[in-house]
Amino acid sequence: MTERFVVAIDQGTTSTRCIVFDRRGNLVSVAQREHRQHFPRPGWVEHDAMEIWRNVGKVVPRALNQAGLSIDQIAAIGIANQRETTVVWDRRTGVPVAPALIWQDTRTDLVVEALSRASGAEHIQELCGLPLTTYFSGPKLRWLLDHIPGLAERAERGEVLFGTMESWLIWNLTGGPDGGLHLTDVTNASRTMLMDLRTLDWHPRLLSFFGVPAAMLPQIRSSSEVYGTATAVLPGVRIAAALGDQQAALFGQTCFDSGEAKCTYGTGSFLLLNTGTEPVPSRHGLLTTVGYRIGDEPALYALEGSIAITGSLVQWFRDQLELISTAPEIETLARTVDDNGGCYIVPAFSGLFAPHWRSEARGTIVGLTSYITKGHLARAVLEATGWQTREVVDAMNADSGLELTALRVDGGMTANNLLMQFVADVLAVPVVRPMAAETVSLGAAYAAGLAVEYWPDLGGLRSNWHPAARWVPEMDAAVRTRERENWRRAVERTFDWIRPEEDPARR
Amino acid sequence: MPGQVQSIARAAAILRLLASSSGRLGIGEIARSLNLPKGTAHGIIRTLQDVGFVEQDKTSGKYQLGATLLHLGTSYLDVNELRSRSINWADPLAARSGEAVRIGTLLDGKVLVVHHVFRPDDILQTLDVGSLLPPHATALGKVLLAYDVGAANAVTQREPEPYTRRTLVTARALTRALSEIRDNGWGAEIGEMTPGEAGIAAPIRGYGGLVVGAIGLSGPVDRTCDGSGNPRPALVTYVRDAARAVSRDLGATRW
């Protein structure tokens, strides 16, 4: 019998990638294609969903060719995707009625403000686990229904369909206008604000709150189950998984047990903690979301804390302050000194996110003395990522009653040894980087392979997971306590900086 | 005697021109000053920019001498940059070979471990990034010495420490080993540091083929060597492939 493989499609914010994995979870080949980012107005970010679908048609054959594989060697397709991005398209022609509204797009700020004053607003988070903000699909869909002439009526009549990226791709992969399957998975649906976290179904109260007709919504399915067979791109291959990218990374990191957590360190960072089969409401500014659901088994829930500025603080240090010429050099510069010299940088560039949620806060550098060198500043930049991780972990421990025992990490910043050691030091738990760097794609491949019995069970997936590096806490407890307190005081100094009349976004 | 290489002479002239000018220069100004066609000047400037000798100002598009020129004598590739650029190739090397992977560079006559990937067997291992290894008794070290005459001379003159019976301690043995490494493009160490342990390494090259580091694996002799005591050819291929991949990423064209 010839060897078989699993294909993951990672539909991300800047590019679409196809990665082929073998049975041991090793990466066999990768093909990638970027798509255009459209910024028609300040705060608006759009993608052309058609361009993205065409890119899928290009990267998948390229990845197969690179590895010399034929279609019959592909056991299943799994999809991981940028979350919350909203597409509405014509059921009959398959043409999107508008550009895709990207998660970063903030045009819905007025929609959100109006909705937050509407009756019933106070019960929304209880049902869907999410606070009312511009990120999520519900407000974006509301905006489209309000601003595209005739769209609301067509939606009522079921002539147009709504979906996040995985819905759009699955519909097209399974025939599009010609019998395409209109479905989504629990993780993506949990980012719309339209799904009841407990029943895992669209909730009538949420639909009426956002004014969304049920006729345009996809069917909610598990993250790992055979949805159908592709008729395009990989005809005959079963589509067997879909997960939002951060949930896919949680799955790829094999965080299958309650209490296991991963953090993806990129421009911003996303920490997800598996909290088991019950959704945990957050009292500390985190999101409650679905981690994954395998077939008919109960769904696994997660708490999510996102940190807006981590890698982008290093980029700011490089591009705006020009103190280093490449991002990795920050470690070299930071190592020219032994500690932060009493200096702290709090990167509240556009307010503070989880767990503070202070939109009026702005960034600050405190503790400056004539002693401070650029080396100390470099340390403070890296330490900011460490302390922000600690704040999210503290909030998670408090919300979940679980005690984090280790943190699994991935993403570009894990190449920074000084930072990873510092994260271990301030969390007081080991930090582990797995050998498989592509955890998002791997998670989608794992979920798909599981559904078609390419991999037998979660244990089989776990045995593929190997640590590539492990950092253990070395910081003295007294130092940790002192520094934690200094960071807390530095954060306090960012509060109340922007006054309402000064906020340009509100003019 | 070979003739003058025209483009190198022109590159030198451009560097002198930039050094003597008070501000930054545009491509047109450079071309006019040296009486060169604009396209020719641009080609040379682009190459000088690639190697870091010239920098372009982002807003004005004008050129100035690069910061690299100020510390030409020290290592030109930041070790943390080297780790960042090689991490995606070191992981698959460990996964494929089943052995621990390290990347090293020379620092004051020792091998500095820049990156370390655990052996993929889930037995508890300790990260040893930042530690120093003896250059004459490790595969990484010997590969680095093979391409650094100064460092190699310094090691042979100091009477290298014998770690095992097999450690190369004479200038003659070491010189012969380094010459073999240059011929083969890779090197090995079998029981020269610790009895029963072996390592295989290959050079990582940057712009112009300059060796900037070495990548290698290490493990027990019975896993890394074949019946006749030679490094397993498959493992040698994995190591060389990884070294080539990192080199390509760093801008080395031929390797």
PDB file of N, CA and C in Angstrom, chain A residues 24 26 319 322 326-329 331-332 335 412 414-417 433-437 463 465-471, chain B residues 58 78-84 87-88 91-92 94-96 114-122 124-127 129:
ATOM      1  N   ARG A  24       3.585  10.613  11.197  1.00  0.00           N
ATOM      2  CA  ARG A  24       4.259  10.992  12.442  1.00  0.00           C
ATOM      3  C   ARG A  24       4.067  12.471  12.752  1.00  0.00           C
ATOM      4  N   ASN A  26       5.051  14.802  10.803  1.00  0.00           N
ATOM      5  CA  ASN A  26       6.138  15.583  10.200  1.00  0.00           C
ATOM      6  C   ASN A  26       5.635  16.318   8.976  1.00  0.00           C
ATOM      7  N   ASP A 319      11.749  49.468  14.203  1.00  0.00           N
ATOM      8  CA  ASP A 319      11.386  50.359  13.097  1.00  0.00           C
ATOM      9  C   ASP A 319      11.183  51.813  13.522  1.00  0.00           C
ATOM     10  N   GLU A 322      14.579  52.475  16.034  1.00  0.00           N
ATOM     11  CA  GLU A 322      15.778  52.115  15.258  1.00  0.00           C
ATOM     12  C   GLU A 322      16.974  51.796  16.150  1.00  0.00           C
ATOM     13  N   THR A 326      17.492  44.079  13.242  1.00  0.00           N
ATOM     14  CA  THR A 326      16.609  42.929  13.021  1.00  0.00           C
ATOM     15  C   THR A 326      15.993  42.543  14.362  1.00  0.00           C
ATOM     16  N   ALA A 327      14.820  41.891  14.311  1.00  0.00           N
ATOM     17  CA  ALA A 327      14.120  41.537  15.546  1.00  0.00           C
ATOM     18  C   ALA A 327      14.969  40.656  16.479  1.00  0.00           C
ATOM     19  N   PRO A 328      15.668  39.626  15.963  1.00  0.00           N
ATOM     20  CA  PRO A 328      16.433  38.774  16.895  1.00  0.00           C
ATOM     21  C   PRO A 328      17.534  39.523  17.640  1.00  0.00           C
ATOM     22  N   GLU A 329      18.000  40.651  17.085  1.00  0.00           N
ATOM     23  CA  GLU A 329      19.064  41.405  17.753  1.00  0.00           C
ATOM     24  C   GLU A 329      18.630  41.962  19.100  1.00  0.00           C
ATOM     25  N   GLU A 331      17.599  40.351  21.501  1.00  0.00           N
ATOM     26  CA  GLU A 331      18.141  39.472  22.540  1.00  0.00           C
ATOM     27  C   GLU A 331      19.611  39.800  22.811  1.00  0.00           C
ATOM     28  N   THR A 332      20.356  40.066  21.750  1.00  0.00           N
ATOM     29  CA  THR A 332      21.768  40.419  21.890  1.00  0.00           C
ATOM     30  C   THR A 332      21.897  41.704  22.713  1.00  0.00           C
ATOM     31  N   ARG A 335      21.038  41.263  26.348  1.00  0.00           N
ATOM     32  CA  ARG A 335      22.047  40.530  27.110  1.00  0.00           C
ATOM     33  C   ARG A 335      23.282  41.369  27.439  1.00  0.00           C
ATOM     34  N   GLY A 412       6.865  32.787  16.283  1.00  0.00           N
ATOM     35  CA  GLY A 412       8.196  33.303  15.962  1.00  0.00           C
ATOM     36  C   GLY A 412       9.027  33.701  17.166  1.00  0.00           C
ATOM     37  N   THR A 414       9.366  32.384  19.931  1.00  0.00           N
ATOM     38  CA  THR A 414       9.932  31.302  20.737  1.00  0.00           C
ATOM     39  C   THR A 414      11.396  31.062  20.390  1.00  0.00           C
ATOM     40  N   ALA A 415      11.892  31.703  19.310  1.00  0.00           N
ATOM     41  CA  ALA A 415      13.324  31.605  18.993  1.00  0.00           C
ATOM     42  C   ALA A 415      14.143  32.450  19.964  1.00  0.00           C
ATOM     43  N   ASN A 416      13.486  33.296  20.741  1.00  0.00           N
ATOM     44  CA  ASN A 416      14.178  34.181  21.670  1.00  0.00           C
ATOM     45  C   ASN A 416      14.338  33.484  23.029  1.00  0.00           C
ATOM     46  N   ASN A 417      15.538  32.996  23.291  1.00  0.00           N
ATOM     47  CA  ASN A 417      15.793  32.228  24.511  1.00  0.00           C
ATOM     48  C   ASN A 417      15.638  33.051  25.779  1.00  0.00           C
ATOM     49  N   ARG A 433       8.619  24.299  24.195  1.00  0.00           N
ATOM     50  CA  ARG A 433       8.400  24.493  22.762  1.00  0.00           C
ATOM     51  C   ARG A 433       8.432  23.126  22.091  1.00  0.00           C
ATOM     52  N   PRO A 434       7.376  22.761  21.337  1.00  0.00           N
ATOM     53  CA  PRO A 434       7.385  21.446  20.681  1.00  0.00           C
ATOM     54  C   PRO A 434       8.189  21.490  19.383  1.00  0.00           C
ATOM     55  N   MET A 435       8.540  20.298  18.916  1.00  0.00           N
ATOM     56  CA  MET A 435       9.339  20.210  17.715  1.00  0.00           C
ATOM     57  C   MET A 435       8.555  20.644  16.481  1.00  0.00           C
ATOM     58  N   ALA A 436       7.242  20.436  16.507  1.00  0.00           N
ATOM     59  CA  ALA A 436       6.436  20.838  15.362  1.00  0.00           C
ATOM     60  C   ALA A 436       6.112  22.313  15.489  1.00  0.00           C
ATOM     61  N   ALA A 437       6.726  23.126  14.628  1.00  0.00           N
ATOM     62  CA  ALA A 437       6.544  24.568  14.739  1.00  0.00           C
ATOM     63  C   ALA A 437       5.183  24.996  14.187  1.00  0.00           C
ATOM     64  N   SER A 463       1.539  11.011  21.157  1.00  0.00           N
ATOM     65  CA  SER A 463       2.858  10.379  21.056  1.00  0.00           C
ATOM     66  C   SER A 463       3.686  11.016  19.939  1.00  0.00           C
ATOM     67  N   TRP A 465       3.917  14.252  19.763  1.00  0.00           N
ATOM     68  CA  TRP A 465       4.346  15.542  20.327  1.00  0.00           C
ATOM     69  C   TRP A 465       5.640  15.355  21.106  1.00  0.00           C
ATOM     70  N   HIS A 466       6.689  16.069  20.697  1.00  0.00           N
ATOM     71  CA  HIS A 466       7.966  15.977  21.408  1.00  0.00           C
ATOM     72  C   HIS A 466       8.469  17.374  21.728  1.00  0.00           C
ATOM     73  N   PRO A 467       8.985  17.561  22.941  1.00  0.00           N
ATOM     74  CA  PRO A 467       9.549  18.882  23.238  1.00  0.00           C
ATOM     75  C   PRO A 467      10.854  19.091  22.475  1.00  0.00           C
ATOM     76  N   ALA A 468      11.006  20.269  21.892  1.00  0.00           N
ATOM     77  CA  ALA A 468      12.271  20.630  21.229  1.00  0.00           C
ATOM     78  C   ALA A 468      13.125  21.446  22.186  1.00  0.00           C
ATOM     79  N   ALA A 469      12.481  22.143  23.107  1.00  0.00           N
ATOM     80  CA  ALA A 469      13.207  22.930  24.097  1.00  0.00           C
ATOM     81  C   ALA A 469      12.310  23.116  25.315  1.00  0.00           C
ATOM     82  N   ARG A 470      12.935  23.269  26.466  1.00  0.00           N
ATOM     83  CA  ARG A 470      12.184  23.403  27.705  1.00  0.00           C
ATOM     84  C   ARG A 470      12.939  24.369  28.606  1.00  0.00           C
ATOM     85  N   TRP A 471      12.243  25.423  29.051  1.00  0.00           N
ATOM     86  CA  TRP A 471      12.871  26.403  29.940  1.00  0.00           C
ATOM     87  C   TRP A 471      12.268  26.236  31.326  1.00  0.00           C
TER      88      TRP A 471
ATOM     89  N   LYS B  58      15.273  54.912   4.294  1.00  0.00           N
ATOM     90  CA  LYS B  58      13.945  54.496   3.858  1.00  0.00           C
ATOM     91  C   LYS B  58      13.150  55.633   3.229  1.00  0.00           C
ATOM     92  N   ASP B  78      24.767  38.178  13.823  1.00  0.00           N
ATOM     93  CA  ASP B  78      24.339  38.101  15.213  1.00  0.00           C
ATOM     94  C   ASP B  78      23.921  36.660  15.534  1.00  0.00           C
ATOM     95  N   VAL B  79      24.369  36.135  16.674  1.00  0.00           N
ATOM     96  CA  VAL B  79      24.079  34.724  16.974  1.00  0.00           C
ATOM     97  C   VAL B  79      22.578  34.474  17.173  1.00  0.00           C
ATOM     98  N   ASN B  80      21.881  35.474  17.675  1.00  0.00           N
ATOM     99  CA  ASN B  80      20.441  35.295  17.860  1.00  0.00           C
ATOM    100  C   ASN B  80      19.707  35.326  16.530  1.00  0.00           C
ATOM    101  N   GLU B  81      20.267  36.095  15.608  1.00  0.00           N
ATOM    102  CA  GLU B  81      19.751  36.101  14.242  1.00  0.00           C
ATOM    103  C   GLU B  81      19.982  34.714  13.610  1.00  0.00           C
ATOM    104  N   LEU B  82      21.165  34.169  13.831  1.00  0.00           N
ATOM    105  CA  LEU B  82      21.482  32.844  13.294  1.00  0.00           C
ATOM    106  C   LEU B  82      20.484  31.808  13.812  1.00  0.00           C
ATOM    107  N   ARG B  83      20.160  31.871  15.115  1.00  0.00           N
ATOM    108  CA  ARG B  83      19.196  30.916  15.670  1.00  0.00           C
ATOM    109  C   ARG B  83      17.825  31.100  15.022  1.00  0.00           C
ATOM    110  N   SER B  84      17.400  32.364  14.942  1.00  0.00           N
ATOM    111  CA  SER B  84      16.096  32.668  14.368  1.00  0.00           C
ATOM    112  C   SER B  84      15.955  32.130  12.946  1.00  0.00           C
ATOM    113  N   ILE B  87      16.025  27.965  12.944  1.00  0.00           N
ATOM    114  CA  ILE B  87      15.166  27.172  13.836  1.00  0.00           C
ATOM    115  C   ILE B  87      14.241  26.242  13.044  1.00  0.00           C
ATOM    116  N   ASN B  88      13.763  26.723  11.887  1.00  0.00           N
ATOM    117  CA  ASN B  88      12.839  25.898  11.108  1.00  0.00           C
ATOM    118  C   ASN B  88      13.528  24.750  10.376  1.00  0.00           C
ATOM    119  N   ASP B  91      14.737  21.901  13.681  1.00  0.00           N
ATOM    120  CA  ASP B  91      13.679  21.026  14.193  1.00  0.00           C
ATOM    121  C   ASP B  91      13.499  19.773  13.332  1.00  0.00           C
ATOM    122  N   PRO B  92      13.309  19.953  11.996  1.00  0.00           N
ATOM    123  CA  PRO B  92      13.134  18.748  11.168  1.00  0.00           C
ATOM    124  C   PRO B  92      14.362  17.836  11.185  1.00  0.00           C
ATOM    125  N   ALA B  94      16.255  17.210  13.775  1.00  0.00           N
ATOM    126  CA  ALA B  94      16.117  16.396  14.984  1.00  0.00           C
ATOM    127  C   ALA B  94      15.011  15.357  14.812  1.00  0.00           C
ATOM    128  N   ALA B  95      13.892  15.781  14.181  1.00  0.00           N
ATOM    129  CA  ALA B  95      12.759  14.871  14.005  1.00  0.00           C
ATOM    130  C   ALA B  95      13.147  13.706  13.091  1.00  0.00           C
ATOM    131  N   ARG B  96      13.857  14.008  12.004  1.00  0.00           N
ATOM    132  CA  ARG B  96      14.234  12.963  11.051  1.00  0.00           C
ATOM    133  C   ARG B  96      15.291  12.024  11.592  1.00  0.00           C
ATOM    134  N   VAL B 114      24.657  27.964  20.145  1.00  0.00           N
ATOM    135  CA  VAL B 114      23.729  29.042  19.826  1.00  0.00           C
ATOM    136  C   VAL B 114      22.288  28.542  19.860  1.00  0.00           C
ATOM    137  N   HIS B 115      22.136  27.269  19.505  1.00  0.00           N
ATOM    138  CA  HIS B 115      20.792  26.698  19.449  1.00  0.00           C
ATOM    139  C   HIS B 115      20.879  25.219  19.773  1.00  0.00           C
ATOM    140  N   HIS B 116      19.857  24.710  20.446  1.00  0.00           N
ATOM    141  CA  HIS B 116      19.844  23.305  20.852  1.00  0.00           C
ATOM    142  C   HIS B 116      18.416  22.789  20.713  1.00  0.00           C
ATOM    143  N   VAL B 117      18.258  21.707  19.977  1.00  0.00           N
ATOM    144  CA  VAL B 117      16.951  21.044  19.855  1.00  0.00           C
ATOM    145  C   VAL B 117      17.068  19.679  20.523  1.00  0.00           C
ATOM    146  N   PHE B 118      16.119  19.370  21.402  1.00  0.00           N
ATOM    147  CA  PHE B 118      16.163  18.105  22.129  1.00  0.00           C
ATOM    148  C   PHE B 118      16.029  16.914  21.185  1.00  0.00           C
ATOM    149  N   ARG B 119      16.585  15.788  21.621  1.00  0.00           N
ATOM    150  CA  ARG B 119      16.359  14.508  20.960  1.00  0.00           C
ATOM    151  C   ARG B 119      14.875  14.171  21.125  1.00  0.00           C
ATOM    152  N   PRO B 120      14.190  13.750  20.048  1.00  0.00           N
ATOM    153  CA  PRO B 120      12.724  13.590  20.157  1.00  0.00           C
ATOM    154  C   PRO B 120      12.313  12.286  20.815  1.00  0.00           C
ATOM    155  N   ASP B 121      12.735  12.038  22.040  1.00  0.00           N
ATOM    156  CA  ASP B 121      12.317  10.784  22.694  1.00  0.00           C
ATOM    157  C   ASP B 121      11.672  11.013  24.057  1.00  0.00           C
ATOM    158  N   ASP B 122      11.388  12.273  24.389  1.00  0.00           N
ATOM    159  CA  ASP B 122      10.655  12.614  25.605  1.00  0.00           C
ATOM    160  C   ASP B 122      11.397  12.304  26.901  1.00  0.00           C
ATOM    161  N   LEU B 124      13.809  13.480  29.722  1.00  0.00           N
ATOM    162  CA  LEU B 124      14.092  14.841  30.174  1.00  0.00           C
ATOM    163  C   LEU B 124      15.500  15.279  29.763  1.00  0.00           C
ATOM    164  N   GLN B 125      15.589  16.393  29.065  1.00  0.00           N
ATOM    165  CA  GLN B 125      16.877  16.923  28.635  1.00  0.00           C
ATOM    166  C   GLN B 125      16.969  18.382  29.063  1.00  0.00           C
ATOM    167  N   THR B 126      18.195  18.873  29.150  1.00  0.00           N
ATOM    168  CA  THR B 126      18.404  20.247  29.610  1.00  0.00           C
ATOM    169  C   THR B 126      18.951  21.099  28.478  1.00  0.00           C
ATOM    170  N   LEU B 127      18.352  22.260  28.331  1.00  0.00           N
ATOM    171  CA  LEU B 127      18.774  23.178  27.280  1.00  0.00           C
ATOM    172  C   LEU B 127      20.196  23.660  27.589  1.00  0.00           C
ATOM    173  N   VAL B 129      21.937  25.962  25.544  1.00  0.00           N
ATOM    174  CA  VAL B 129      22.263  27.159  24.769  1.00  0.00           C
ATOM    175  C   VAL B 129      23.123  28.071  25.644  1.00  0.00           C
TER     176      VAL B 129
END
